[in-house]
């Protein structure tokens, strides 16, 4: 077994333990289990960072598709750690830990390759891949917060008794703040990522749009995201409507990630 494989198994083990600990800690109301979850997830994140750096050092900019899925998992956790540190939103680990685990495991099954020209490498990584991944991470947080918001609001309005787990969750306004951050910061990031992707397509293939399924779905996501951005900032949307819109946008992104990249012929295929 190579050191890379050993590190990968350790990362999976730590992420599994982190996801299990946060769910168990939330159900039994154990602060120590929640703290354990963060500790082991941070340890896994550290090893994950080493793996990404090691893989890039070996392959340069000729990176397999699995690397990008792994980096998406890493980016998701980075967003969570920031929101945990800056806003004390530890409940978001209920979304971040299991999703990061699934993406990291999924990275082992991708077989495609991607070659980035050296002249574009740093700029492309930061302005296209980095911005899209961070916007995806913000949407993932809004997705988890949105589901909890809708569930709690329904119970509160109907005066239905809350479970012990639900009683431990923060106020509805806290969930709405996550949605606000995902919209205010996430939409500009997504826009930059989309624009740089079109610039890349013009340089690489001589045209901005080629009818690629990924392009079409990505444009669709942008229009829906722009609509939510407008409704939230201009029309003053709050609460259930904004939460529902974020859930739909993230779901479309997941469809794009799984349905388009795996089951269709696209420049972004994970299997070619």
Coordinates of C-alpha atoms in Angstrom, one line a residue:
X1 CA 0.0 0.0 0.0
X2 CA 1.4 3.4 -1.0
X3 CA 1.6 6.3 1.3
X4 CA -1.0 8.1 -0.8
X5 CA -3.5 5.3 -0.4
X6 CA -2.8 5.1 3.4
X7 CA -3.4 8.9 3.7
X8 CA -6.6 8.6 1.7
X9 CA -7.9 5.8 4.0
X10 CA -7.0 7.9 7.0
X11 CA -8.9 10.9 5.6
X12 CA -12.0 8.8 4.9
X13 CA -11.8 7.3 8.4
X14 CA -11.5 10.7 10.1
X15 CA -14.3 12.2 7.9
X16 CA -16.5 9.2 8.8
X17 CA -15.8 9.6 12.4
X18 CA -16.5 13.3 12.2
X19 CA -19.9 12.8 10.5
X20 CA -20.9 10.1 12.9
X21 CA -19.9 12.1 15.9
X22 CA -21.8 15.2 14.9
X23 CA -25.0 13.3 14.2
X24 CA -24.8 11.3 17.4
X25 CA -23.8 14.4 19.4
X26 CA -26.8 16.4 18.0
X27 CA -29.2 13.5 18.9
X28 CA -28.0 12.9 22.4
X29 CA -27.1 16.6 23.1
X30 CA -23.5 15.9 23.8
X31 CA -21.2 18.9 23.5
X32 CA -18.1 16.6 23.8
X33 CA -19.2 14.6 20.8
X34 CA -19.7 17.7 18.8
X35 CA -16.2 18.9 19.8
X36 CA -14.8 15.5 18.9
X37 CA -16.5 15.8 15.5
X38 CA -14.8 19.1 14.8
X39 CA -11.4 17.9 16.1
X40 CA -11.3 14.7 13.9
X41 CA -12.7 16.6 10.9
X42 CA -9.9 19.2 11.2
X43 CA -7.4 16.4 11.4
X44 CA -8.8 14.8 8.3
X45 CA -8.9 18.2 6.6
X46 CA -5.2 18.6 7.4
X47 CA -4.3 15.3 5.9
X48 CA -6.6 16.1 2.9
X49 CA -4.6 19.3 2.3
X50 CA -1.4 17.3 2.3
X51 CA -2.8 14.9 -0.2
X52 CA -3.9 17.7 -2.6
X53 CA -0.5 19.4 -2.4
X54 CA 1.3 16.1 -2.9
X55 CA -0.8 15.2 -5.9
X56 CA -0.3 18.5 -7.6
X57 CA 3.5 18.4 -6.9
X58 CA 3.6 15.0 -8.7
X59 CA 1.2 15.7 -11.6
X60 CA 1.7 19.5 -12.2
X61 CA -1.3 20.9 -14.0
X62 CA -2.2 17.6 -15.8
X63 CA -4.6 16.6 -13.0
X64 CA -7.2 13.8 -13.0
X65 CA -10.9 14.6 -12.6
X66 CA -10.8 13.0 -9.2
X67 CA -8.5 15.7 -8.0
X68 CA -11.1 18.3 -8.7
X69 CA -13.8 16.4 -6.9
X70 CA -11.4 15.9 -3.9
X71 CA -10.7 19.7 -4.0
X72 CA -14.4 20.4 -4.0
X73 CA -14.8 18.3 -0.9
X74 CA -11.9 20.3 0.7
X75 CA -13.4 23.6 -0.3
X76 CA -16.7 22.7 1.2
X77 CA -15.0 22.1 4.6
X78 CA -13.0 25.2 4.3
X79 CA -16.2 27.2 3.9
X80 CA -17.7 25.4 6.9
X81 CA -14.6 26.1 9.1
X82 CA -14.7 29.7 8.2
X83 CA -18.4 30.0 9.1
X84 CA -17.8 28.0 12.3
X85 CA -14.9 30.3 13.3
X86 CA -16.4 33.6 12.2
X87 CA -20.1 33.2 13.0
X88 CA -20.1 30.3 15.5
X89 CA -22.4 28.3 13.2
X90 CA -21.4 24.8 14.3
X91 CA -24.7 23.3 13.3
X92 CA -23.6 23.5 9.7
X93 CA -21.4 20.5 10.3
X94 CA -24.5 18.5 9.8
X95 CA -24.3 19.3 6.1
X96 CA -20.6 19.8 5.7
X97 CA -19.2 16.6 7.2
X98 CA -21.3 14.0 5.4
X99 CA -21.2 15.8 2.0
X100 CA -17.5 16.3 2.2
X101 CA -17.1 12.6 3.0
X102 CA -19.3 11.5 0.0
X103 CA -17.4 13.8 -2.4
X104 CA -14.0 12.6 -1.2
X105 CA -15.0 9.0 -1.7
X106 CA -16.5 9.8 -5.0
X107 CA -13.2 11.3 -6.2
X108 CA -11.7 7.8 -6.3
X109 CA -14.1 6.7 -9.1
X110 CA -13.4 9.6 -11.5
X111 CA -11.2 8.6 -14.5
X112 CA -11.0 11.7 -16.7
X113 CA -7.9 14.0 -17.1
X114 CA -7.6 17.7 -17.5
X115 CA -4.6 19.6 -18.8
X116 CA -4.3 23.3 -17.9
X117 CA -1.8 25.4 -20.0
X118 CA 1.0 26.6 -17.7
X119 CA 0.4 30.2 -18.7
X120 CA -3.1 29.9 -17.4
X121 CA -2.6 27.6 -14.4
X122 CA -2.6 29.9 -11.4
X123 CA -5.2 32.3 -12.8
X124 CA -7.5 29.6 -14.0
X125 CA -7.3 27.7 -10.7
X126 CA -8.1 30.7 -8.7
X127 CA -10.6 32.6 -10.9
X128 CA -12.5 29.6 -12.3
X129 CA -12.2 26.6 -10.2
X130 CA -11.7 28.3 -6.8
X131 CA -14.6 30.7 -7.2
X132 CA -17.0 28.0 -8.3
X133 CA -16.0 25.7 -5.6
X134 CA -16.3 28.3 -2.9
X135 CA -19.7 29.4 -4.2
X136 CA -20.8 25.7 -4.2
X137 CA -19.6 25.4 -0.6
X138 CA -21.7 28.5 0.4
X139 CA -24.7 27.1 -1.4
X140 CA -24.3 23.8 0.4
X141 CA -24.4 25.6 3.8
X142 CA -27.5 27.5 2.7
X143 CA -29.0 24.2 1.6
X144 CA -28.6 22.6 5.0
X145 CA -29.7 25.7 6.8
X146 CA -32.7 26.1 4.5
X147 CA -34.0 22.6 5.1
X148 CA -33.7 23.1 8.9
X149 CA -35.3 26.5 8.6
X150 CA -38.4 25.2 6.8
X151 CA -38.8 22.3 9.1
X152 CA -38.5 24.4 12.3
X153 CA -40.7 27.2 11.0
X154 CA -43.4 24.7 10.1
X155 CA -43.3 23.2 13.6
X156 CA -43.2 26.5 15.3
X157 CA -46.2 27.9 13.4
X158 CA -48.3 24.7 13.9
X159 CA -47.2 24.7 17.6
X160 CA -46.0 21.1 17.1
X161 CA -43.6 20.0 19.9
X162 CA -39.9 20.2 19.0
X163 CA -37.7 17.2 19.4
X164 CA -34.6 17.4 21.7
X165 CA -32.4 17.7 18.6
X166 CA -34.5 20.6 17.3
X167 CA -34.5 22.4 20.6
X168 CA -30.7 22.5 20.4
X169 CA -30.7 24.3 17.1
X170 CA -30.3 28.2 16.9
X171 CA -33.0 30.7 16.2
X172 CA -34.6 30.9 12.7
X173 CA -32.8 34.2 12.1
X174 CA -29.5 32.4 12.3
X175 CA -30.4 30.1 9.5
X176 CA -31.5 33.1 7.4
X177 CA -28.1 34.7 8.0
X178 CA -26.5 31.7 6.3
X179 CA -28.7 32.2 3.3
X180 CA -27.9 35.8 3.1
X181 CA -24.1 35.1 3.1
X182 CA -24.5 32.4 0.5
X183 CA -26.4 34.9 -1.8
X184 CA -24.3 38.1 -1.1
X185 CA -20.9 36.3 -1.4
X186 CA -21.8 33.2 -3.4
X187 CA -23.4 34.8 -6.4
X188 CA -20.5 37.1 -7.3
X189 CA -18.1 34.2 -6.9
X190 CA -20.2 32.0 -9.1
X191 CA -20.4 34.8 -11.7
X192 CA -16.6 35.2 -11.8
X193 CA -16.2 31.4 -12.1
X194 CA -18.7 31.3 -15.0
X195 CA -17.2 34.2 -16.9
X196 CA -13.6 32.9 -16.6
X197 CA -14.9 29.5 -17.8
X198 CA -16.3 31.1 -20.9
X199 CA -13.0 32.9 -21.5
X200 CA -11.2 29.6 -21.1
X201 CA -13.5 28.0 -23.7
X202 CA -12.8 30.8 -26.1
X203 CA -9.0 30.3 -25.7
X204 CA -9.2 26.5 -25.8
X205 CA -11.9 25.8 -28.4
X206 CA -12.2 29.1 -30.2
X207 CA -15.8 29.8 -29.1
X208 CA -17.5 30.8 -25.9
X209 CA -20.6 28.5 -26.2
X210 CA -20.5 25.1 -27.8
X211 CA -23.9 23.7 -26.7
X212 CA -22.1 21.6 -24.1
X213 CA -24.7 20.3 -21.5
X214 CA -22.6 21.6 -18.6
X215 CA -22.6 25.1 -20.2
X216 CA -26.4 25.1 -20.5
X217 CA -27.0 23.9 -16.9
X218 CA -24.4 26.3 -15.6
X219 CA -26.1 29.3 -17.3
X220 CA -29.4 28.1 -15.9
X221 CA -28.0 28.0 -12.4
X222 CA -26.7 31.6 -12.9
X223 CA -30.1 33.0 -14.0
X224 CA -31.8 31.4 -11.0
X225 CA -29.0 32.5 -8.7
X226 CA -29.2 36.0 -10.1
X227 CA -33.0 36.0 -9.5
X228 CA -32.5 35.0 -5.8
X229 CA -29.7 37.7 -5.5
X230 CA -32.2 40.3 -6.8
X231 CA -35.1 39.1 -4.7
X232 CA -33.0 39.0 -1.6
X233 CA -31.2 42.3 -1.9
X234 CA -33.8 44.4 -3.8
X235 CA -37.1 42.9 -2.9
X236 CA -36.2 42.1 0.7
X237 CA -36.8 38.4 0.6
X238 CA -36.3 36.6 3.9
X239 CA -37.1 33.3 5.5
X240 CA -39.0 30.5 3.8
X241 CA -38.9 31.9 0.2
X242 CA -35.1 32.5 0.3
X243 CA -34.5 29.2 2.0
X244 CA -36.6 27.3 -0.6
X245 CA -34.8 29.1 -3.5
X246 CA -31.4 28.2 -2.1
X247 CA -32.4 24.5 -1.8
X248 CA -33.5 24.5 -5.4
X249 CA -30.3 26.1 -6.6
X250 CA -28.1 23.7 -4.7
X251 CA -30.1 20.8 -6.0
X252 CA -29.6 21.9 -9.6
X253 CA -25.8 22.2 -8.9
X254 CA -25.8 18.7 -7.5
X255 CA -27.7 17.5 -10.6
X256 CA -25.0 19.2 -12.8
X257 CA -22.2 17.7 -10.8
X258 CA -23.5 14.1 -10.8
X259 CA -26.0 13.9 -13.7
X260 CA -24.1 16.0 -16.3
X261 CA -20.5 15.2 -15.4
X262 CA -21.1 11.4 -15.2
X263 CA -23.9 10.5 -17.5
X264 CA -23.5 12.9 -20.5
X265 CA -20.8 13.7 -23.0
X266 CA -19.3 17.0 -21.8
X267 CA -15.9 18.7 -21.7
X268 CA -16.2 18.3 -17.9
X269 CA -16.8 14.6 -17.8
X270 CA -15.5 12.7 -14.8
X271 CA -15.2 9.4 -16.9
X272 CA -13.3 10.5 -20.0

